[in-house]
Amino acid sequence: MKAIVDCNSFYCSCERLFKPELKDKPVVVLSNNDGCIISRTDEAKKLGVGMAAPYYQNKDIIEKNDVAVFSSNYHLYGDLSRRVMDTLRWLVGEENVEVYSVDEAFLSLDTIPPDQLQAAAVRIKKTVEEWTGIAVSVGVAPTKVLSKVANRLSKKDKRGTKGVMVLNDTSAIKQALEMTLVDDIWGVGRRYAMKLHQTGIDNGWQLSKMPEEWARKNLGGVVGVRLIKELNSIACIPMKDPLETKKMIATTRMFGKPVFEVTEIKEAVATYTARAAEKLRRQFSAATMLQVFVVTNGSRNEKYEYSPQSRYQYTTFPKATADTGELIRYALPLAEKLYQPGLKYLKAGVILSGLVPDSSIQSSLFTRDVDHKKRYLMDAVDNINFSHRDDMVKYLASGLKRNWKMRQEMRSKRYTTRWDELYEIM
DNA sequence: TCTGGGGTCCTAGGACCC
DNA sequence: TCTGGGGTCCTAGGACCC
C-alpha cells in the first residue's frame, strides 16, 4: 500500500505558524514578483479567490475582506518542508519516503497489516502536526494514483477522520472513483480532461473501465496505459530512489519591471547562472550544457498586450563543470546573441543540463587541471552566501544596482534560517 | 524494373505535475 | 501597471551507423 501525505495550503500554513493571529483568517501567498496567487487557505477559497489567479485581478476581494497577503518566502518554506519530511522519515523509515514536492511525499506502507492502516495514517498525521505545526492530509490506497484520489477526498470526508482516508477494498475504491471527476485525477490535465468529457467519460470509475489500447492511443501512449492500470489497483508507478539527482536545473525569473538594455539582461543572466550553479553543486553534479532564454513582449512604448515570445540559445562544453565563473563565461555570449535592441524584455532564464556526477568529470586533453582549487573556492562562496545573505559574495558580472530584480514587497521574515530574522518572543 | 534491415542517439515539442 | 518557477516523462522524426 502507498500513502501520499500533503501539507494543507502549505505556504499559507508556514506563514500562519509565525502569526498565530491569522488562524481562521483568510491568507494568500503570491508568486515571485507578486504576480499570481499560488497558495490560499480555505477561508480565502470561500471568498472566491482563484488559484493561480493574477493578484491584481483579486485585489478587490482581498482588500474588502482583509485577506492577509504575503510575497513568497522560499527560505522559510524550504526549512519547514525539511522538518515535515524528516518527521515522515522518522515515522516510516528513510527508505520508505519519496519526497515528491516541497509539500508532498509518497510513503510505502507495505509492512503495515491492512487492519492497522487507518490507525497508522492517523498517527502520521498527528505526529507531523505536533512536531512541525503544519497540518497534513493522508491518503492511503494500493497505488499512487489511487492514494491521490483518497487524499483529495480525505479533505472533505464527513464520516471518517477528516484529513485521513484509506481505500483498501474494491467497493470503497469504486465509490471514491465515482465521486471524482477525471479533471481531478493525477495525470489528467486540461487537455486530456477535455478529450475525456467529449468521449463521455466524466468520472474516475468510467475512466478505469476504458481499455488500455484506447488509453495508449488517446492519453499519451504508455503513460495512459499506466494510468488505467493504477486506477485498477495495479501499481506501476514505482517509488523513486531517494538518491536520484535532478537531470536538469533551471533558474528563471520575470524582471521586476521591463528591461531594455543588453547590460541588464547580461547581469540577470549572470545572476541566474550563479544561482543555478549553486543548486548544481548542492547535488554534487556538473553540467555539460547550458541554455539561455529570454522572453520578450512587444517593443518599447508599445501598448501592453500579453503575448510573450521566447527565444533560446544553447552551448555544450568540452568538459563538465560546476564552476560559477566558467558557466558565466559560457552564458554571457548567448545572452548577447539573443539580444535585439528596441524590444521589451520581461523575463530571462538559465537551464543547466547534461548533468553528471562531479566526481567523474571527464578531463579534456586541452584543459589544465586547476579544478581542485576552483572547487574549494566555490565551496567557500556557497558557505558564506548560505549562512549570511544571498549574494554576499558574487561575481561582478551579476551587476551592482540590479534594477531588474523582482518585487517582493510583502515578504515575511526568514524566521528559521537567518540569525538576524529569528522569531522573537516578547 | 529495380534500391534492406536493424539499430542508436539526439532534439523538439507536447503533456503532465506541484 | 499588471499574469510564477521548476521539474518529469514520452514520442516522433532526423541523422547517422553497420
Coordinates of C-alpha atoms (C1' of nucleotides) in Angstrom, one line a residue:
Chain A
M1 CA 0.0 0.0 0.0
K2 CA 1.1 3.5 -0.7
A3 CA 0.3 6.8 1.1
I4 CA 0.5 10.4 0.0
V5 CA 1.0 13.0 2.7
D6 CA 0.3 16.5 1.6
C7 CA 0.6 19.7 3.6
N8 CA -2.6 21.7 3.6
S9 CA -2.3 25.1 1.9
F10 CA 1.4 24.7 2.6
Y11 CA 2.8 28.2 2.0
C12 CA -0.1 29.8 3.9
S13 CA 0.4 27.3 6.8
C14 CA 4.0 28.3 7.0
E15 CA 3.1 32.0 7.3
R16 CA 0.4 31.3 9.9
L17 CA 2.8 29.3 12.0
F18 CA 4.6 32.6 13.0
K19 CA 1.5 34.7 13.0
P20 CA -1.0 32.8 15.2
E21 CA -3.4 35.7 15.0
L22 CA -4.1 34.6 11.4
K23 CA -5.6 31.3 12.5
D24 CA -9.1 31.0 10.9
K25 CA -8.4 34.2 8.8
P26 CA -8.1 34.2 5.0
V27 CA -4.4 34.2 3.9
V28 CA -2.8 34.1 0.4
V29 CA 0.8 33.8 -0.8
L30 CA 1.9 35.3 -4.0
S31 CA 4.3 34.0 -6.7
N32 CA 7.6 35.7 -7.3
N33 CA 7.3 39.2 -8.4
D34 CA 4.0 39.3 -6.5
G35 CA 2.3 38.2 -9.7
C36 CA -0.1 35.4 -9.0
I37 CA -1.8 33.7 -6.1
I38 CA -0.1 30.4 -5.5
S39 CA -1.4 29.3 -2.1
R40 CA -4.6 30.1 -0.3
T41 CA -6.3 29.0 2.8
D42 CA -9.9 27.5 2.8
E43 CA -11.2 30.9 4.1
A44 CA -9.7 32.6 1.0
K45 CA -11.1 29.9 -1.3
K46 CA -14.5 30.6 0.1
L47 CA -14.2 34.3 -0.7
G48 CA -13.7 33.3 -4.3
V49 CA -10.0 33.9 -4.6
G50 CA -8.9 31.8 -7.5
M51 CA -5.8 29.5 -7.7
A52 CA -3.0 30.8 -9.9
A53 CA -5.1 33.9 -10.5
P54 CA -3.3 37.2 -11.1
Y55 CA -3.1 39.2 -7.8
Y56 CA -4.2 42.4 -9.3
Q57 CA -7.5 40.8 -10.5
N58 CA -8.3 39.7 -7.0
K59 CA -7.2 42.9 -5.2
D60 CA -10.7 44.0 -4.7
I61 CA -11.9 40.9 -2.8
I62 CA -8.6 40.8 -0.9
E63 CA -8.8 44.4 0.4
K64 CA -12.5 44.2 1.1
N65 CA -12.2 41.1 3.2
D66 CA -9.0 41.9 4.9
V67 CA -7.1 39.0 3.5
A68 CA -3.5 38.7 4.7
V69 CA -1.2 38.8 1.7
F70 CA 2.4 37.6 1.6
S71 CA 5.2 37.5 -1.0
S72 CA 6.7 34.1 -1.2
N73 CA 9.4 33.3 1.3
Y74 CA 11.2 30.2 0.0
H75 CA 13.8 30.2 2.7
L76 CA 11.0 29.7 5.3
Y77 CA 9.0 27.2 3.3
G78 CA 12.1 25.1 2.4
D79 CA 13.1 24.8 6.0
L80 CA 9.7 23.8 7.2
S81 CA 9.4 21.4 4.4
R82 CA 12.6 19.7 5.5
R83 CA 11.1 19.4 9.0
V84 CA 8.0 17.7 7.7
M85 CA 10.0 15.3 5.6
D86 CA 12.4 14.5 8.4
T87 CA 9.4 13.6 10.6
L88 CA 8.0 11.3 8.0
R89 CA 11.4 9.6 7.6
W90 CA 11.5 9.1 11.3
L91 CA 8.0 7.6 11.3
V92 CA 8.2 5.1 8.5
G93 CA 11.9 4.8 7.7
E94 CA 14.0 6.7 5.3
E95 CA 13.8 4.1 2.6
N96 CA 10.0 4.3 2.5
V97 CA 9.8 8.0 1.8
E98 CA 9.8 9.6 -1.6
V99 CA 9.7 13.4 -1.4
Y100 CA 7.5 14.3 -4.3
S101 CA 7.4 18.1 -4.0
V102 CA 8.0 20.8 -1.4
D103 CA 4.7 19.9 0.3
E104 CA 4.1 16.3 -0.6
A105 CA 5.6 12.9 0.0
F106 CA 4.7 9.3 -1.0
L107 CA 5.2 6.7 1.6
S108 CA 5.5 3.0 1.1
L109 CA 3.4 1.2 3.8
D110 CA 3.9 -2.4 2.7
T111 CA 5.0 -3.6 6.1
I112 CA 1.8 -2.4 7.9
P113 CA -1.0 -5.0 8.2
P114 CA -4.2 -3.9 6.4
D115 CA -6.3 -3.6 9.5
Q116 CA -3.8 -1.2 11.0
L117 CA -3.5 1.2 8.1
Q118 CA -6.2 3.6 9.4
A119 CA -4.5 3.9 12.8
A120 CA -1.1 4.3 11.2
A121 CA -2.3 7.1 8.9
V122 CA -3.9 8.9 11.8
R123 CA -0.7 8.6 13.8
I124 CA 1.3 10.0 10.9
K125 CA -1.0 13.0 10.6
K126 CA -1.0 13.7 14.3
T127 CA 2.8 13.4 14.7
V128 CA 3.6 15.7 11.8
E129 CA 1.2 18.3 13.1
E130 CA 2.5 18.1 16.7
W131 CA 6.2 18.2 15.7
T132 CA 6.1 20.8 13.0
G133 CA 2.9 22.8 13.4
I134 CA 1.9 22.1 9.8
A135 CA -1.4 20.4 9.1
V136 CA -1.4 17.5 6.6
S137 CA -3.8 15.2 4.8
V138 CA -3.1 11.5 4.3
G139 CA -4.5 9.3 1.6
V140 CA -3.8 5.6 1.5
A141 CA -4.5 3.1 -1.3
P142 CA -2.9 0.3 -3.4
T143 CA -1.4 2.7 -6.0
K144 CA 0.0 6.2 -6.2
V145 CA -2.9 7.4 -8.4
L146 CA -5.5 6.0 -6.0
S147 CA -3.7 7.4 -3.0
K148 CA -4.0 10.8 -4.6
V149 CA -7.7 10.2 -5.0
A150 CA -8.0 9.2 -1.4
N151 CA -6.0 12.2 -0.2
R152 CA -8.3 14.6 -2.1
L153 CA -11.4 13.1 -0.7
S154 CA -10.0 13.0 2.8
K155 CA -10.2 16.7 3.0
K156 CA -13.9 16.7 2.6
D157 CA -14.6 13.5 4.4
K158 CA -17.5 13.8 6.8
R159 CA -17.8 10.2 8.1
G160 CA -14.2 9.1 8.8
T161 CA -11.4 11.1 10.3
K162 CA -11.1 14.4 8.5
G163 CA -7.8 14.5 6.7
V164 CA -7.3 10.8 6.6
M165 CA -8.7 8.3 4.1
V166 CA -7.8 4.7 3.5
L167 CA -9.1 3.0 0.4
N168 CA -8.4 -0.7 0.8
D169 CA -11.3 -2.6 -0.7
T170 CA -12.9 -2.7 -4.1
S171 CA -16.2 -1.2 -3.1
A172 CA -14.6 1.8 -1.3
I173 CA -12.4 2.4 -4.4
K174 CA -15.3 2.2 -6.7
Q175 CA -17.2 4.7 -4.7
A176 CA -14.3 7.0 -4.4
L177 CA -13.7 6.9 -8.2
E178 CA -17.4 7.6 -8.9
M179 CA -17.1 10.7 -6.8
T180 CA -14.0 12.0 -8.5
L181 CA -14.1 13.9 -11.8
V182 CA -11.5 12.9 -14.3
D183 CA -10.2 16.5 -14.1
D184 CA -9.2 15.8 -10.5
I185 CA -7.2 12.7 -11.2
W186 CA -3.4 12.8 -11.0
G187 CA -2.1 12.6 -14.6
V188 CA -5.1 14.0 -16.3
G189 CA -4.5 17.7 -17.2
R190 CA -6.7 20.2 -19.0
R191 CA -6.2 18.7 -22.5
Y192 CA -7.0 15.1 -21.5
A193 CA -9.9 16.1 -19.3
M194 CA -11.5 17.9 -22.3
K195 CA -11.0 14.9 -24.5
L196 CA -12.4 12.6 -21.9
H197 CA -15.5 14.6 -21.4
Q198 CA -16.1 14.7 -25.2
T199 CA -15.9 11.0 -25.2
G200 CA -18.5 10.8 -22.5
I201 CA -16.1 9.8 -19.7
D202 CA -16.7 12.1 -16.7
N203 CA -15.5 10.3 -13.6
G204 CA -12.7 8.2 -12.4
W205 CA -14.7 5.0 -12.4
Q206 CA -15.7 5.3 -16.0
L207 CA -12.1 6.0 -16.9
S208 CA -10.9 2.9 -15.1
K209 CA -13.1 0.8 -17.3
M210 CA -11.6 2.0 -20.5
P211 CA -9.5 -0.5 -22.5
E212 CA -5.7 0.0 -22.2
E213 CA -5.3 0.2 -26.0
W214 CA -7.7 3.1 -26.1
A215 CA -5.6 4.9 -23.5
R216 CA -2.4 4.1 -25.4
K217 CA -3.9 5.9 -28.4
N218 CA -5.5 8.8 -26.7
L219 CA -3.8 9.5 -23.4
G220 CA -0.1 9.7 -24.3
G221 CA 1.0 6.2 -25.0
V222 CA 2.4 4.2 -22.1
V223 CA 1.6 7.0 -19.7
G224 CA -2.1 6.4 -20.4
V225 CA -1.8 2.7 -20.0
R226 CA -0.2 3.1 -16.7
L227 CA -2.9 5.5 -15.6
I228 CA -5.6 2.9 -16.3
K229 CA -3.7 0.2 -14.5
E230 CA -3.1 2.3 -11.5
L231 CA -6.9 3.1 -11.3
N232 CA -7.5 -0.6 -11.3
S233 CA -5.2 -1.1 -8.3
I234 CA -2.3 -2.4 -10.3
A235 CA 0.7 -0.5 -9.1
C236 CA 3.0 0.5 -11.9
I237 CA 4.4 3.9 -10.9
P238 CA 7.2 2.8 -8.7
M239 CA 8.6 4.6 -5.7
K240 CA 11.6 6.7 -6.7
D241 CA 15.1 6.1 -5.4
P242 CA 15.8 9.0 -2.9
L243 CA 19.4 9.1 -4.1
E244 CA 18.5 10.1 -7.6
T245 CA 19.7 13.6 -8.6
K246 CA 18.0 16.1 -10.9
K247 CA 18.5 15.8 -14.6
M248 CA 18.1 19.5 -15.3
I249 CA 18.5 22.6 -13.2
A250 CA 16.8 25.9 -14.1
T251 CA 16.8 29.4 -12.7
T252 CA 14.4 31.7 -14.4
R253 CA 12.7 34.9 -13.3
M254 CA 10.4 37.6 -14.5
F255 CA 12.0 41.0 -14.2
G256 CA 10.6 43.4 -11.6
K257 CA 9.9 45.8 -14.4
P258 CA 10.5 45.5 -18.2
V259 CA 14.1 45.7 -19.2
F260 CA 15.5 47.2 -22.5
E261 CA 19.3 47.2 -22.2
V262 CA 21.7 44.4 -23.0
T263 CA 23.8 45.2 -19.9
E264 CA 20.8 44.5 -17.7
I265 CA 20.0 41.2 -19.5
K266 CA 23.6 40.1 -19.0
E267 CA 23.5 41.0 -15.3
A268 CA 20.4 39.0 -14.9
V269 CA 21.7 36.0 -16.8
A270 CA 25.0 36.1 -14.8
T271 CA 23.0 36.2 -11.6
Y272 CA 20.7 33.3 -12.6
T273 CA 23.7 31.3 -13.8
A274 CA 25.3 31.7 -10.3
R275 CA 22.1 30.6 -8.6
A276 CA 21.8 27.5 -10.9
A277 CA 25.4 26.7 -10.3
E278 CA 24.8 26.7 -6.6
K279 CA 21.9 24.2 -7.0
L280 CA 24.2 22.1 -9.2
R281 CA 26.9 21.9 -6.6
R282 CA 24.4 21.2 -3.8
Q283 CA 23.6 17.9 -5.5
F284 CA 27.3 17.2 -6.4
S285 CA 26.8 17.4 -10.1
A286 CA 28.5 19.2 -13.0
A287 CA 26.8 20.3 -16.2
T288 CA 27.8 19.8 -19.9
M289 CA 25.1 22.0 -21.5
L290 CA 23.9 25.5 -20.7
Q291 CA 20.8 27.1 -22.3
V292 CA 19.8 30.7 -22.0
F293 CA 16.4 32.1 -22.9
V294 CA 14.7 35.4 -22.9
V295 CA 11.0 36.3 -23.1
T296 CA 10.0 39.5 -24.9
N297 CA 6.7 41.2 -25.3
G298 CA 6.4 43.8 -28.0
S299 CA 8.8 46.8 -28.0
R300 CA 9.4 50.0 -26.1
N301 CA 6.4 52.3 -25.9
E302 CA 4.1 49.8 -27.5
K303 CA 0.8 49.3 -25.7
Y304 CA 0.9 46.4 -23.3
E305 CA -0.6 43.3 -24.6
Y306 CA 0.3 40.0 -23.1
S307 CA 1.6 37.8 -25.9
P308 CA 5.0 36.7 -24.8
Q309 CA 7.6 35.3 -27.2
S310 CA 10.6 33.3 -26.2
R311 CA 13.9 32.6 -27.8
Y312 CA 16.7 30.2 -26.9
Q313 CA 20.4 29.7 -27.4
Y314 CA 22.5 26.9 -26.0
T315 CA 26.0 25.7 -25.9
T316 CA 27.8 22.5 -24.8
F317 CA 31.1 22.3 -23.0
P318 CA 34.2 20.3 -23.8
K319 CA 34.3 19.3 -20.2
A320 CA 31.6 19.2 -17.5
T321 CA 31.9 22.0 -14.9
A322 CA 30.2 23.3 -11.8
D323 CA 32.3 26.4 -11.6
T324 CA 30.3 29.6 -11.5
G325 CA 32.9 31.7 -13.3
E326 CA 33.2 29.2 -16.1
L327 CA 29.5 28.9 -16.5
I328 CA 29.0 32.6 -16.6
R329 CA 31.7 32.8 -19.4
Y330 CA 29.6 30.4 -21.4
A331 CA 26.3 32.1 -20.6
L332 CA 27.1 35.7 -21.4
P333 CA 27.8 35.3 -25.2
L334 CA 24.5 33.5 -25.5
A335 CA 22.7 36.4 -23.8
E336 CA 24.4 38.8 -26.3
K337 CA 23.3 36.7 -29.2
L338 CA 19.7 36.7 -28.1
Y339 CA 19.6 40.4 -27.6
Q340 CA 17.9 42.6 -30.1
P341 CA 17.8 46.4 -29.4
G342 CA 14.4 48.0 -29.0
L343 CA 12.5 45.0 -27.7
K344 CA 10.8 44.9 -24.3
Y345 CA 12.2 42.1 -22.1
L346 CA 10.1 40.5 -19.4
K347 CA 12.0 37.5 -18.3
A348 CA 15.2 35.6 -18.7
G349 CA 16.4 32.2 -17.6
V350 CA 19.3 29.8 -17.5
I351 CA 19.0 26.0 -17.8
L352 CA 21.8 23.6 -17.0
S353 CA 21.5 20.0 -18.3
G354 CA 23.6 17.1 -19.4
L355 CA 24.4 16.7 -15.7
V356 CA 27.0 14.2 -14.5
P357 CA 28.3 13.4 -11.0
D358 CA 31.1 15.9 -10.2
S359 CA 33.3 13.0 -9.1
S360 CA 33.5 11.5 -12.5
I361 CA 34.3 14.6 -14.6
Q362 CA 36.0 13.6 -17.8
S363 CA 39.1 15.6 -18.3
S364 CA 39.7 17.1 -21.7
L365 CA 43.0 16.9 -23.5
F366 CA 43.0 20.7 -23.8
T367 CA 42.4 21.9 -20.3
R368 CA 44.7 22.1 -17.4
D369 CA 43.7 20.7 -14.1
V370 CA 43.2 23.6 -11.7
D371 CA 39.8 22.2 -10.6
H372 CA 40.6 21.4 -7.0
K373 CA 41.3 25.0 -6.2
K374 CA 38.2 26.1 -8.0
R375 CA 36.1 23.7 -6.1
Y376 CA 37.4 25.0 -2.8
L377 CA 36.7 28.5 -3.8
M378 CA 33.1 27.6 -4.8
D379 CA 32.5 25.7 -1.5
A380 CA 33.7 28.8 0.4
V381 CA 31.4 31.1 -1.6
D382 CA 28.4 28.8 -1.1
N383 CA 29.0 28.6 2.7
I384 CA 29.2 32.4 3.1
N385 CA 26.1 33.0 0.9
F386 CA 24.1 30.3 2.7
S387 CA 24.8 31.3 6.2
H388 CA 24.8 35.1 5.8
R389 CA 23.0 36.6 2.9
D390 CA 22.3 35.6 -0.7
D391 CA 24.9 37.1 -2.9
M392 CA 27.1 38.4 -0.1
V393 CA 29.9 37.2 -2.3
K394 CA 29.1 37.4 -6.0
Y395 CA 30.6 37.9 -9.5
L396 CA 30.8 41.4 -10.8
A397 CA 29.1 40.3 -14.0
S398 CA 25.9 40.0 -11.8
G399 CA 25.8 43.7 -11.5
L400 CA 25.7 46.1 -8.5
K401 CA 22.5 48.1 -9.0
R402 CA 20.3 45.4 -10.4
N403 CA 17.2 47.4 -11.3
W404 CA 15.6 44.4 -12.8
K405 CA 15.3 42.5 -9.5
M406 CA 11.9 41.1 -8.8
R407 CA 9.4 42.7 -6.5
Q408 CA 8.7 41.0 -3.1
E409 CA 7.0 43.7 -1.3
M410 CA 5.2 41.7 1.3
R411 CA 7.7 39.0 2.4
S412 CA 7.7 37.8 5.9
K413 CA 10.9 37.3 7.9
R414 CA 13.1 34.2 7.4
Y415 CA 12.4 33.1 10.9
T416 CA 14.2 29.8 10.9
T417 CA 17.2 30.3 8.6
R418 CA 18.7 33.8 9.3
W419 CA 20.2 34.9 12.6
D420 CA 19.1 38.4 12.1
E421 CA 15.5 37.5 11.4
L422 CA 14.9 34.9 14.1
Y423 CA 11.4 34.8 15.6
E424 CA 11.3 36.8 18.8
I425 CA 9.2 36.0 21.9
M426 CA 8.4 39.2 23.8
Chain B
dT1 C1' 12.2 -3.0 -63.3
dC2 C1' 14.7 -2.3 -59.6
dT3 C1' 17.0 0.2 -54.1
dG4 C1' 17.4 -3.7 -46.8
dG5 C1' 17.1 -4.2 -42.1
dG6 C1' 18.1 -3.0 -37.7
dG7 C1' 19.9 -0.1 -34.6
dT8 C1' 21.3 4.2 -31.7
dC9 C1' 21.4 8.9 -30.4
dC10 C1' 19.8 13.4 -30.3
dT11 C1' 16.3 17.2 -30.3
dA12 C1' 11.9 19.4 -30.3
dG13 C1' 7.6 19.5 -28.7
dG14 C1' 3.7 18.0 -26.0
dA15 C1' 1.6 16.6 -21.9
dC16 C1' 1.7 16.4 -17.2
dC17 C1' 2.9 17.7 -12.1
dC18 C1' 3.2 20.9 -7.8
Chain C
dT1 C1' 0.6 48.7 -14.4
dC2 C1' -0.3 44.1 -14.3
dT3 C1' -0.2 37.1 -15.3
dG4 C1' 5.5 32.3 -11.3
dG5 C1' 9.1 28.9 -11.2
dG6 C1' 10.9 24.4 -11.5
dG7 C1' 10.6 20.0 -12.8
dT8 C1' 9.5 14.9 -15.3
dC9 C1' 8.4 11.6 -18.9
dC10 C1' 7.3 10.3 -23.5
dT11 C1' 7.0 10.3 -28.7
dA12 C1' 8.2 11.4 -33.3
dG13 C1' 11.4 12.2 -36.6
dG14 C1' 16.0 13.1 -38.4
dA15 C1' 20.9 11.9 -38.7
dC16 C1' 23.9 8.5 -38.6
dC17 C1' 25.9 3.7 -38.2
dC18 C1' 26.9 -1.1 -39.9

